Amino acid sequence: MTPPDARPPLRLGCIADDFTGATDLANNLVRAGMRVVQTIGVPTGPVDDVDAVVVALKSRTIPAAQAVEQSLQALRWLQAQGCSQVYFKVCSTFDSTPQGNIGPVAEALLDALDAPFCCVTPAFPATGRTVYQGHLFVGEVLLSDSGMRQHPLTPMTDASLVRVLQAQCRRRVGLIGHATVRQGTGAIRDRMAQLQAQGVAFGIVDIVDDADLQVLGRALADAPLVVAGSGVAIGLPQNHGLAPGADAARLPAVQGPAAIVSGSCSVATNDQVQRFVRAGGAALAIDPLRIAAGDDVAAQALAWARARLGAQPVLVYSSASPEAVRGIQQSLGAATAGELVERTLAAVARGLVDLGVGRLIVAGGETSGAAVQALGVAQLRIGPQIDPGVPWCFAHAQACGRPVQLALKSGNFGGPDFFTRAFAVGA
Ligand code: ADP
């Protein structure tokens, strides 16, 4: 019998092949009623008592053997927490090449779990990703007719997920078509058993709307492994008697003023910066050329911020127009410019938390990675959503010895008034 003070086993263990994908999945699980922690890499210490943990790897485009090794390490950690179901989160556009990494990682997970079969679907209808007759659609067009055709690392030139996955693995791939999904949970389970009896290990599942995701979720109640985008997450918490509600998203309160650090030069972030400045917000632009010239730009920014921290958020940004960025890159080289700016903004993020900032937005995927590292954050408890894909998170900033709430926004996410509106969410 379980002693009364023993921690209940983890309900769902997730392995995500990149950081923003991990947040997307965690966000969906929270919205469907699970309490979730996202870890940066495989945890080395204990995590909070939650329903699901999402281990964020950076394994989407590394050599397949390394992706397998890292994923198995994550699996061993999740199994040690007692989780009975594993969710391998892949990109909603199934980003991969004939070498992997979806197929090799999925096969390794099946082997390690001693499982004969799993369902696979990157579908997430709310974001325009649907699967029909095994073909992935991005909005109204086939994956192979979308911008993904020209992706620099993982060009997707075939929309047939059965073919794409089959090229990456030894086991056979089959289809659970929409005619089956439409008949309900029992029909999906029958089809899973039928495919398994035929020696098929992976069933690509057709999904065209959220109702399909709920039906599939119920059919997966006892599945040891699911390979999916973030959409399938909305159908799984119901298997544990959990339903959408505000409780799962409640975060511990933090003290201190609000700040924003922005290193994204995306169209959306540039708009958000402009909107914040026009609304009269206190904002300081960082000049990469001054960093390259040897000025201690981070210290200058922190001195500027220290005098202004208070009731209203302050913004420190390097975000700039495409022409300005091109000019900087021509002077410094793109890689050097990026690295200098990332290092400076990470130091600013850390300095702001040292100055007492309690809630911090970081804009930019790479910028967020650098900031999280500088803050010494190993795990994030996922809280309320600000905008699709961007939740507030609670974390211990070990480098600063303090708790903090973070919103890590990848470049193109968030509405135009994100910087002014975000601090009202979950406050
Ligand atoms: P996004 O999520 O929009 O891609 P990232 O933070 O991932 O944002 O990437 C932006 C990159 O641009 C980072 O490497 C950052 O350091 C760099 N960068 C930011 N501002 C400038 C600038 N003014 N000039 C040149 N590079 C910049």
Tab-separated table of C-alpha atoms and ligand atoms in Angstrom:
chain	number	residue	atom	x	y	z
A	1	MET	CA	0.000	0.000	0.000
A	2	THR	CA	1.191	3.525	-0.710
A	3	PRO	CA	2.088	5.379	2.487
A	4	PRO	CA	-0.153	8.470	2.951
A	5	ASP	CA	2.737	10.920	2.609
A	6	ALA	CA	4.137	9.304	-0.551
A	7	ARG	CA	3.908	11.385	-3.676
A	8	PRO	CA	1.404	10.010	-6.206
A	9	PRO	CA	3.018	8.793	-9.427
A	10	LEU	CA	3.282	11.190	-12.304
A	11	ARG	CA	0.273	10.812	-14.599
A	12	LEU	CA	1.939	11.842	-17.830
A	13	GLY	CA	5.607	12.047	-18.760
A	14	CYS	CA	6.435	14.110	-21.836
A	15	ILE	CA	9.583	14.372	-23.925
A	16	ALA	CA	9.635	17.387	-26.261
A	17	ASP	CA	12.158	17.769	-29.072
A	18	ASP	CA	12.460	21.547	-28.642
A	19	PHE	CA	11.865	24.250	-26.047
A	20	THR	CA	9.002	26.272	-27.505
A	21	GLY	CA	7.253	23.038	-28.520
A	22	ALA	CA	7.555	21.895	-24.927
A	23	THR	CA	5.913	25.099	-23.692
A	24	ASP	CA	3.153	24.733	-26.262
A	25	LEU	CA	2.415	21.204	-25.011
A	26	ALA	CA	2.642	22.203	-21.336
A	27	ASN	CA	0.294	25.120	-21.984
A	28	ASN	CA	-2.298	22.802	-23.591
A	29	LEU	CA	-2.095	20.320	-20.718
A	30	VAL	CA	-2.618	23.103	-18.152
A	31	ARG	CA	-5.592	24.459	-20.080
A	32	ALA	CA	-7.096	20.959	-20.092
A	33	GLY	CA	-6.715	20.700	-16.305
A	34	MET	CA	-3.281	19.252	-15.493
A	35	ARG	CA	-0.686	20.857	-13.201
A	36	VAL	CA	2.512	20.882	-15.236
A	37	VAL	CA	6.222	21.498	-14.811
A	38	GLN	CA	8.469	21.996	-17.827
A	39	THR	CA	12.124	21.153	-17.263
A	40	ILE	CA	15.055	22.419	-19.266
A	41	GLY	CA	16.815	19.201	-20.209
A	42	VAL	CA	16.592	16.053	-18.102
A	43	PRO	CA	16.173	17.074	-14.455
A	44	THR	CA	19.014	16.458	-12.050
A	45	GLY	CA	16.974	17.264	-8.949
A	46	PRO	CA	13.406	16.810	-7.724
A	47	VAL	CA	10.469	18.580	-9.370
A	48	ASP	CA	7.244	19.881	-7.811
A	49	ASP	CA	4.327	17.542	-7.209
A	50	VAL	CA	2.380	17.872	-10.484
A	51	ASP	CA	0.277	15.784	-12.879
A	52	ALA	CA	2.645	16.008	-15.842
A	53	VAL	CA	6.270	16.878	-16.507
A	54	VAL	CA	7.443	18.037	-19.929
A	55	VAL	CA	11.174	17.470	-20.410
A	56	ALA	CA	12.345	19.983	-23.024
A	57	LEU	CA	15.215	18.684	-25.147
A	58	LYS	CA	16.891	20.290	-28.151
A	59	SER	CA	16.826	17.120	-30.214
A	60	ARG	CA	14.854	17.975	-33.333
A	61	THR	CA	17.783	18.434	-35.702
A	62	ILE	CA	20.772	16.879	-33.895
A	63	PRO	CA	22.169	13.531	-35.175
A	64	ALA	CA	19.552	10.780	-34.705
A	65	ALA	CA	21.747	8.670	-32.397
A	66	GLN	CA	22.127	11.601	-30.006
A	67	ALA	CA	18.395	12.345	-30.123
A	68	VAL	CA	17.709	8.697	-29.220
A	69	GLU	CA	20.209	8.775	-26.372
A	70	GLN	CA	18.824	12.006	-24.874
A	71	SER	CA	15.223	10.831	-25.248
A	72	LEU	CA	15.970	7.527	-23.520
A	73	GLN	CA	17.673	9.407	-20.691
A	74	ALA	CA	14.527	11.524	-20.322
A	75	LEU	CA	12.398	8.372	-20.424
A	76	ARG	CA	14.409	6.734	-17.631
A	77	TRP	CA	13.944	9.807	-15.453
A	78	LEU	CA	10.193	9.921	-16.170
A	79	GLN	CA	9.837	6.209	-15.424
A	80	ALA	CA	11.645	6.729	-12.118
A	81	GLN	CA	8.852	9.208	-11.248
A	82	GLY	CA	6.338	6.409	-11.816
A	83	CYS	CA	4.686	7.781	-14.954
A	84	SER	CA	2.478	5.283	-16.765
A	85	GLN	CA	2.091	7.120	-20.069
A	86	VAL	CA	4.756	8.772	-22.218
A	87	TYR	CA	4.083	11.547	-24.735
A	88	PHE	CA	6.786	12.190	-27.336
A	89	LYS	CA	6.053	15.733	-28.539
A	90	VAL	CA	7.087	16.453	-32.117
A	91	CYS	CA	6.601	19.501	-34.304
A	92	SER	CA	3.098	20.163	-35.647
A	93	THR	CA	4.609	20.203	-39.148
A	94	PHE	CA	6.356	16.875	-38.428
A	95	ASP	CA	9.781	18.490	-38.964
A	96	SER	CA	12.207	15.662	-39.743
A	97	THR	CA	14.343	14.153	-42.502
A	98	PRO	CA	14.634	10.580	-43.847
A	99	GLN	CA	17.335	10.098	-41.161
A	100	GLY	CA	14.950	11.120	-38.374
A	101	ASN	CA	14.577	12.123	-35.725
A	102	ILE	CA	10.929	11.216	-35.153
A	103	GLY	CA	11.142	7.597	-36.373
A	104	PRO	CA	14.354	6.552	-34.595
A	105	VAL	CA	13.294	8.169	-31.301
A	106	ALA	CA	9.765	6.690	-31.472
A	107	GLU	CA	11.177	3.199	-32.166
A	108	ALA	CA	13.652	3.486	-29.314
A	109	LEU	CA	10.872	4.561	-26.955
A	110	LEU	CA	8.663	1.620	-28.052
A	111	ASP	CA	11.590	-0.752	-27.423
A	112	ALA	CA	12.358	0.725	-24.021
A	113	LEU	CA	8.706	0.603	-22.996
A	114	ASP	CA	8.353	-2.917	-24.398
A	115	ALA	CA	5.298	-1.661	-26.276
A	116	PRO	CA	4.234	-3.079	-29.654
A	117	PHE	CA	2.272	-0.109	-31.016
A	118	CYS	CA	1.588	3.590	-30.730
A	119	CYS	CA	-0.556	6.253	-32.345
A	120	VAL	CA	1.116	9.145	-34.155
A	121	THR	CA	-0.456	12.466	-35.130
A	122	PRO	CA	0.854	16.038	-35.259
A	123	ALA	CA	-2.704	17.369	-35.708
A	124	PHE	CA	-3.795	20.496	-33.821
A	125	PRO	CA	-6.877	21.844	-35.618
A	126	ALA	CA	-6.997	25.055	-33.528
A	127	THR	CA	-3.706	26.083	-35.137
A	128	GLY	CA	-4.647	24.850	-38.601
A	129	ARG	CA	-2.840	21.485	-38.477
A	130	THR	CA	-5.176	18.700	-39.599
A	131	VAL	CA	-4.546	15.178	-40.862
A	132	TYR	CA	-6.797	13.477	-43.417
A	133	GLN	CA	-6.101	10.139	-45.155
A	134	GLY	CA	-2.741	10.337	-43.457
A	135	HIS	CA	-1.887	13.632	-45.170
A	136	LEU	CA	-0.939	16.664	-43.108
A	137	PHE	CA	-2.536	19.989	-43.967
A	138	VAL	CA	-1.209	23.387	-42.856
A	139	GLY	CA	-4.283	25.587	-43.012
A	140	GLU	CA	-5.853	24.879	-46.394
A	141	VAL	CA	-2.777	23.486	-48.124
A	142	LEU	CA	-0.894	20.225	-47.978
A	143	LEU	CA	2.292	20.301	-45.903
A	144	SER	CA	4.293	19.832	-49.107
A	145	ASP	CA	2.717	22.993	-50.587
A	146	SER	CA	3.327	25.083	-47.449
A	147	GLY	CA	6.352	27.179	-46.544
A	148	MET	CA	7.793	24.048	-44.883
A	149	ARG	CA	8.812	22.888	-48.338
A	150	GLN	CA	11.707	25.365	-48.130
A	151	HIS	CA	12.687	24.879	-44.484
A	152	PRO	CA	16.509	25.173	-44.243
A	153	LEU	CA	16.999	22.154	-41.952
A	154	THR	CA	13.937	19.951	-42.389
A	155	PRO	CA	12.313	20.611	-45.790
A	156	MET	CA	8.981	18.770	-45.905
A	157	THR	CA	8.265	17.832	-49.527
A	158	ASP	CA	5.809	14.972	-48.892
A	159	ALA	CA	2.513	15.444	-47.019
A	160	SER	CA	1.889	11.700	-46.560
A	161	LEU	CA	2.870	11.067	-42.948
A	162	VAL	CA	2.677	7.316	-43.510
A	163	ARG	CA	5.397	7.612	-46.162
A	164	VAL	CA	7.423	10.233	-44.247
A	165	LEU	CA	7.524	8.161	-41.057
A	166	GLN	CA	8.032	4.874	-42.923
A	167	ALA	CA	11.207	6.296	-44.485
A	168	GLN	CA	12.595	6.907	-40.985
A	169	CYS	CA	11.954	3.589	-39.271
A	170	ARG	CA	12.236	-0.183	-39.508
A	171	ARG	CA	8.782	-0.969	-38.117
A	172	ARG	CA	5.691	-0.729	-40.323
A	173	VAL	CA	3.491	2.369	-40.418
A	174	GLY	CA	-0.276	2.233	-41.021
A	175	LEU	CA	-3.309	4.529	-40.984
A	176	ILE	CA	-6.213	5.063	-38.587
A	177	GLY	CA	-8.418	6.930	-41.032
A	178	HIS	CA	-11.095	9.483	-40.315
A	179	ALA	CA	-13.903	7.017	-41.117
A	180	THR	CA	-12.695	5.070	-38.063
A	181	VAL	CA	-12.108	8.101	-35.838
A	182	ARG	CA	-15.633	9.328	-36.609
A	183	GLN	CA	-17.060	6.061	-35.272
A	184	GLY	CA	-15.612	6.747	-31.844
A	185	THR	CA	-13.287	5.447	-29.190
A	186	GLY	CA	-14.190	1.764	-29.563
A	187	ALA	CA	-13.585	1.823	-33.314
A	188	ILE	CA	-10.177	3.469	-32.828
A	189	ARG	CA	-9.208	0.837	-30.266
A	190	ASP	CA	-10.351	-1.959	-32.608
A	191	ARG	CA	-8.305	-0.478	-35.427
A	192	MET	CA	-5.256	-0.172	-33.152
A	193	ALA	CA	-5.577	-3.872	-32.293
A	194	GLN	CA	-6.091	-4.787	-35.945
A	195	LEU	CA	-2.991	-2.890	-37.083
A	196	GLN	CA	-0.977	-4.411	-34.259
A	197	ALA	CA	-2.124	-7.924	-35.299
A	198	GLN	CA	-0.902	-7.134	-38.815
A	199	GLY	CA	2.546	-6.302	-37.469
A	200	VAL	CA	2.132	-2.535	-37.816
A	201	ALA	CA	3.801	-0.545	-35.024
A	202	PHE	CA	2.766	3.047	-35.812
A	203	GLY	CA	-0.746	4.234	-36.659
A	204	ILE	CA	-0.988	7.713	-38.178
A	205	VAL	CA	-4.329	9.093	-36.917
A	206	ASP	CA	-6.603	11.331	-38.989
A	207	ILE	CA	-7.839	14.330	-36.974
A	208	VAL	CA	-9.875	17.177	-38.432
A	209	ASP	CA	-11.335	18.937	-35.376
A	210	ASP	CA	-11.165	19.231	-31.588
A	211	ALA	CA	-13.956	16.669	-31.146
A	212	ASP	CA	-11.687	14.106	-32.862
A	213	LEU	CA	-8.937	14.942	-30.359
A	214	GLN	CA	-11.288	14.242	-27.445
A	215	VAL	CA	-12.327	10.887	-28.956
A	216	LEU	CA	-8.704	9.954	-29.615
A	217	GLY	CA	-7.734	11.054	-26.089
A	218	ARG	CA	-10.196	8.556	-24.590
A	219	ALA	CA	-8.963	5.799	-26.906
A	220	LEU	CA	-5.421	6.423	-25.651
A	221	ALA	CA	-6.277	5.995	-21.959
A	222	ASP	CA	-4.131	2.857	-21.622
A	223	ALA	CA	-1.549	3.580	-24.316
A	224	PRO	CA	2.024	3.441	-22.980
A	225	LEU	CA	3.269	5.845	-25.685
A	226	VAL	CA	1.828	8.524	-27.945
A	227	VAL	CA	3.799	10.448	-30.560
A	228	ALA	CA	2.087	13.743	-31.305
A	229	GLY	CA	2.145	17.497	-31.717
A	230	SER	CA	0.650	19.467	-28.850
A	231	GLY	CA	-2.987	18.943	-29.953
A	232	VAL	CA	-3.481	15.433	-28.549
A	233	ALA	CA	-2.769	16.892	-25.096
A	234	ILE	CA	-6.238	18.406	-24.879
A	235	GLY	CA	-7.851	14.939	-24.869
A	236	LEU	CA	-5.689	13.220	-22.226
A	237	PRO	CA	-6.456	14.911	-18.858
A	238	GLN	CA	-10.077	13.635	-19.028
A	239	ASN	CA	-8.688	10.097	-18.606
A	240	HIS	CA	-7.590	11.124	-15.106
A	241	GLY	CA	-10.865	12.799	-14.151
A	242	LEU	CA	-9.323	16.230	-14.749
A	243	ALA	CA	-11.236	19.003	-16.489
A	244	PRO	CA	-10.389	22.550	-17.619
A	245	GLY	CA	-10.385	25.087	-14.777
A	246	ALA	CA	-8.268	27.860	-13.291
A	247	ASP	CA	-6.756	25.710	-10.511
A	248	ALA	CA	-4.179	23.937	-12.657
A	249	ALA	CA	-2.793	27.300	-13.791
A	250	ARG	CA	-2.467	28.888	-10.341
A	251	LEU	CA	1.117	29.978	-9.611
A	252	PRO	CA	2.787	30.950	-6.353
A	253	ALA	CA	2.761	34.736	-5.967
A	254	VAL	CA	5.984	36.701	-6.364
A	255	GLN	CA	6.947	40.157	-5.103
A	256	GLY	CA	8.607	42.939	-7.030
A	257	PRO	CA	8.268	45.168	-10.072
A	258	ALA	CA	7.736	44.138	-13.681
A	259	ALA	CA	10.206	44.272	-16.572
A	260	ILE	CA	10.614	43.207	-20.194
A	261	VAL	CA	13.767	42.214	-22.058
A	262	SER	CA	13.379	41.914	-25.801
A	263	GLY	CA	15.939	40.516	-28.257
A	264	SER	CA	13.509	39.383	-30.931
A	265	CYS	CA	13.503	41.328	-34.196
A	266	SER	CA	10.388	39.620	-35.543
A	267	VAL	CA	7.571	41.642	-37.032
A	268	ALA	CA	5.275	40.859	-34.094
A	269	THR	CA	7.840	41.787	-31.436
A	270	ASN	CA	8.849	45.008	-33.196
A	271	ASP	CA	5.160	45.971	-33.174
A	272	GLN	CA	4.876	45.121	-29.474
A	273	VAL	CA	7.927	47.266	-28.665
A	274	GLN	CA	6.574	50.183	-30.685
A	275	ARG	CA	3.181	49.887	-29.035
A	276	PHE	CA	4.789	49.914	-25.568
A	277	VAL	CA	6.925	52.969	-26.400
A	278	ARG	CA	3.999	54.862	-27.950
A	279	ALA	CA	1.912	54.181	-24.826
A	280	GLY	CA	4.547	56.073	-22.829
A	281	GLY	CA	6.308	53.048	-21.303
A	282	ALA	CA	9.868	53.474	-19.989
A	283	ALA	CA	12.040	51.865	-22.671
A	284	LEU	CA	15.759	51.710	-23.393
A	285	ALA	CA	17.207	50.587	-26.737
A	286	ILE	CA	20.499	48.683	-26.678
A	287	ASP	CA	23.030	49.382	-29.441
A	288	PRO	CA	24.952	46.231	-30.500
A	289	LEU	CA	27.777	48.411	-31.882
A	290	ARG	CA	28.388	49.835	-28.383
A	291	ILE	CA	28.628	46.268	-27.021
A	292	ALA	CA	31.141	45.407	-29.747
A	293	ALA	CA	33.099	48.587	-28.913
A	294	GLY	CA	33.561	47.283	-25.377
A	295	ASP	CA	31.065	49.406	-23.423
A	296	ASP	CA	29.471	47.669	-20.434
A	297	VAL	CA	26.045	48.070	-21.973
A	298	ALA	CA	24.389	45.661	-19.512
A	299	ALA	CA	25.610	47.688	-16.519
A	300	GLN	CA	24.430	50.925	-18.174
A	301	ALA	CA	21.015	49.418	-18.863
A	302	LEU	CA	20.703	48.200	-15.283
A	303	ALA	CA	21.632	51.633	-13.903
A	304	TRP	CA	18.951	53.124	-16.168
A	305	ALA	CA	16.395	50.520	-15.051
A	306	ARG	CA	17.195	50.806	-11.336
A	307	ALA	CA	16.025	54.433	-11.346
A	308	ARG	CA	12.751	53.511	-13.046
A	309	LEU	CA	11.640	50.195	-11.535
A	310	GLY	CA	8.344	50.632	-9.743
A	311	ALA	CA	4.657	50.562	-10.448
A	312	GLN	CA	5.019	50.352	-14.232
A	313	PRO	CA	7.044	47.826	-16.263
A	314	VAL	CA	10.349	48.888	-17.861
A	315	LEU	CA	11.577	47.595	-21.217
A	316	VAL	CA	15.180	46.993	-22.345
A	317	TYR	CA	15.365	45.993	-26.004
A	318	SER	CA	17.643	45.363	-28.942
A	319	SER	CA	14.688	44.681	-31.252
A	320	ALA	CA	15.177	46.618	-34.465
A	321	SER	CA	13.882	46.867	-38.013
A	322	PRO	CA	15.171	44.409	-40.650
A	323	GLU	CA	17.254	47.225	-42.251
A	324	ALA	CA	18.867	48.159	-38.935
A	325	VAL	CA	19.604	44.487	-38.156
A	326	ARG	CA	21.137	44.034	-41.610
A	327	GLY	CA	23.398	47.043	-40.995
A	328	ILE	CA	24.565	45.639	-37.638
A	329	GLN	CA	25.127	42.216	-39.146
A	330	GLN	CA	27.192	43.706	-41.961
A	331	SER	CA	29.410	45.454	-39.408
A	332	LEU	CA	29.768	42.617	-36.897
A	333	GLY	CA	28.741	39.422	-38.681
A	334	ALA	CA	25.364	37.845	-37.935
A	335	ALA	CA	26.638	35.214	-35.503
A	336	THR	CA	28.799	37.643	-33.524
A	337	ALA	CA	26.034	40.244	-33.355
A	338	GLY	CA	23.539	37.629	-32.167
A	339	GLU	CA	25.891	36.282	-29.542
A	340	LEU	CA	26.872	39.726	-28.190
A	341	VAL	CA	23.254	40.816	-27.927
A	342	GLU	CA	22.109	37.540	-26.363
A	343	ARG	CA	24.866	37.686	-23.747
A	344	THR	CA	24.096	41.313	-22.909
A	345	LEU	CA	20.336	40.824	-22.653
A	346	ALA	CA	20.836	37.692	-20.535
A	347	ALA	CA	23.002	39.746	-18.154
A	348	VAL	CA	20.292	42.417	-18.088
A	349	ALA	CA	17.627	39.804	-17.288
A	350	ARG	CA	19.703	38.433	-14.453
A	351	GLY	CA	20.559	41.934	-13.167
A	352	LEU	CA	16.883	42.943	-13.212
A	353	VAL	CA	15.937	39.952	-11.058
A	354	ASP	CA	18.865	40.778	-8.747
A	355	LEU	CA	17.370	44.281	-8.481
A	356	GLY	CA	14.123	42.754	-7.280
A	357	VAL	CA	12.068	42.285	-10.444
A	358	GLY	CA	9.369	39.689	-9.758
A	359	ARG	CA	7.708	39.335	-13.143
A	360	LEU	CA	9.810	39.317	-16.296
A	361	ILE	CA	8.882	38.917	-19.954
A	362	VAL	CA	11.654	37.781	-22.295
A	363	ALA	CA	10.921	38.139	-26.016
A	364	GLY	CA	12.786	35.944	-28.502
A	365	GLY	CA	13.438	32.196	-28.548
A	366	GLU	CA	17.239	32.339	-28.430
A	367	THR	CA	17.105	35.348	-26.126
A	368	SER	CA	14.866	33.378	-23.753
A	369	GLY	CA	17.263	30.422	-23.790
A	370	ALA	CA	20.169	32.699	-22.869
A	371	ALA	CA	18.157	34.462	-20.152
A	372	VAL	CA	16.928	31.233	-18.570
A	373	GLN	CA	20.505	29.984	-18.458
A	374	ALA	CA	21.796	33.220	-16.896
A	375	LEU	CA	19.020	33.125	-14.288
A	376	GLY	CA	19.878	29.539	-13.363
A	377	VAL	CA	16.360	28.270	-14.093
A	378	ALA	CA	16.078	24.475	-14.337
A	379	GLN	CA	12.285	24.100	-14.353
A	380	LEU	CA	9.176	26.141	-14.983
A	381	ARG	CA	5.766	25.614	-13.403
A	382	ILE	CA	3.290	26.494	-16.144
A	383	GLY	CA	0.603	29.043	-15.283
A	384	PRO	CA	-2.143	31.015	-17.024
A	385	GLN	CA	-1.979	31.692	-20.734
A	386	ILE	CA	-1.361	35.295	-21.794
A	387	ASP	CA	-1.777	34.675	-25.518
A	388	PRO	CA	-1.841	31.361	-27.450
A	389	GLY	CA	1.408	29.494	-26.755
A	390	VAL	CA	2.689	31.959	-24.125
A	391	PRO	CA	1.896	31.227	-20.475
A	392	TRP	CA	3.219	32.858	-17.316
A	393	CYS	CA	5.586	30.458	-15.552
A	394	PHE	CA	6.905	30.276	-12.015
A	395	ALA	CA	10.590	29.467	-11.539
A	396	HIS	CA	13.385	29.608	-9.006
A	397	ALA	CA	16.141	31.824	-10.401
A	398	GLN	CA	18.948	29.927	-8.717
A	399	ALA	CA	21.588	32.419	-9.858
A	400	CYS	CA	19.704	35.172	-7.990
A	401	GLY	CA	18.424	33.068	-5.082
A	402	ARG	CA	14.845	34.218	-5.681
A	403	PRO	CA	11.571	33.054	-7.188
A	404	VAL	CA	10.341	34.810	-10.310
A	405	GLN	CA	7.470	34.655	-12.766
A	406	LEU	CA	8.642	34.466	-16.384
A	407	ALA	CA	6.879	34.768	-19.718
A	408	LEU	CA	9.152	33.405	-22.453
A	409	LYS	CA	7.765	34.570	-25.763
A	410	SER	CA	9.049	33.241	-29.035
A	411	GLY	CA	9.367	36.037	-31.600
A	412	ASN	CA	6.160	35.951	-33.575
A	413	PHE	CA	3.846	35.104	-30.673
A	414	GLY	CA	1.506	37.467	-28.890
A	415	GLY	CA	-0.875	40.239	-29.890
A	416	PRO	CA	0.311	43.822	-30.550
A	417	ASP	CA	-0.473	44.943	-26.960
A	418	PHE	CA	1.264	41.923	-25.398
A	419	PHE	CA	3.752	43.967	-23.328
A	420	THR	CA	1.080	46.169	-21.824
A	421	ARG	CA	-1.543	43.469	-21.285
A	422	ALA	CA	0.558	40.543	-20.065
A	423	PHE	CA	1.091	41.884	-16.543
A	424	ALA	CA	-2.663	42.011	-15.927
A	425	VAL	CA	-2.919	38.232	-16.512
A	426	GLY	CA	-2.691	36.106	-13.370
A	427	ALA	CA	-1.619	39.104	-11.258
B	1	ADP	P1	12.978	35.156	-32.423
B	1	ADP	O1	12.203	34.284	-31.485
B	1	ADP	O2	12.206	36.333	-32.923
B	1	ADP	O3	13.658	34.372	-33.526
B	1	ADP	P2	15.515	35.150	-31.067
B	1	ADP	O4	15.851	35.701	-29.726
B	1	ADP	O5	15.414	33.653	-31.184
B	1	ADP	O6	14.151	35.834	-31.539
B	1	ADP	O7	16.560	35.606	-32.141
B	1	ADP	C1	16.916	36.946	-32.368
B	1	ADP	C2	18.407	36.973	-32.616
B	1	ADP	O8	18.732	38.286	-33.105
B	1	ADP	C3	19.205	36.777	-31.340
B	1	ADP	O9	20.365	36.031	-31.614
B	1	ADP	C4	19.557	38.215	-30.957
B	1	ADP	O10	20.724	38.288	-30.156
B	1	ADP	C5	19.761	38.843	-32.314
B	1	ADP	N1	19.552	40.294	-32.280
B	1	ADP	C6	18.712	40.972	-31.487
B	1	ADP	N2	18.757	42.280	-31.732
B	1	ADP	C7	19.650	42.457	-32.714
B	1	ADP	C8	20.131	43.619	-33.415
B	1	ADP	N3	19.669	44.835	-33.134
B	1	ADP	N4	21.051	43.416	-34.371
B	1	ADP	C9	21.499	42.183	-34.665
B	1	ADP	N5	21.097	41.069	-34.048
B	1	ADP	C10	20.177	41.196	-33.077
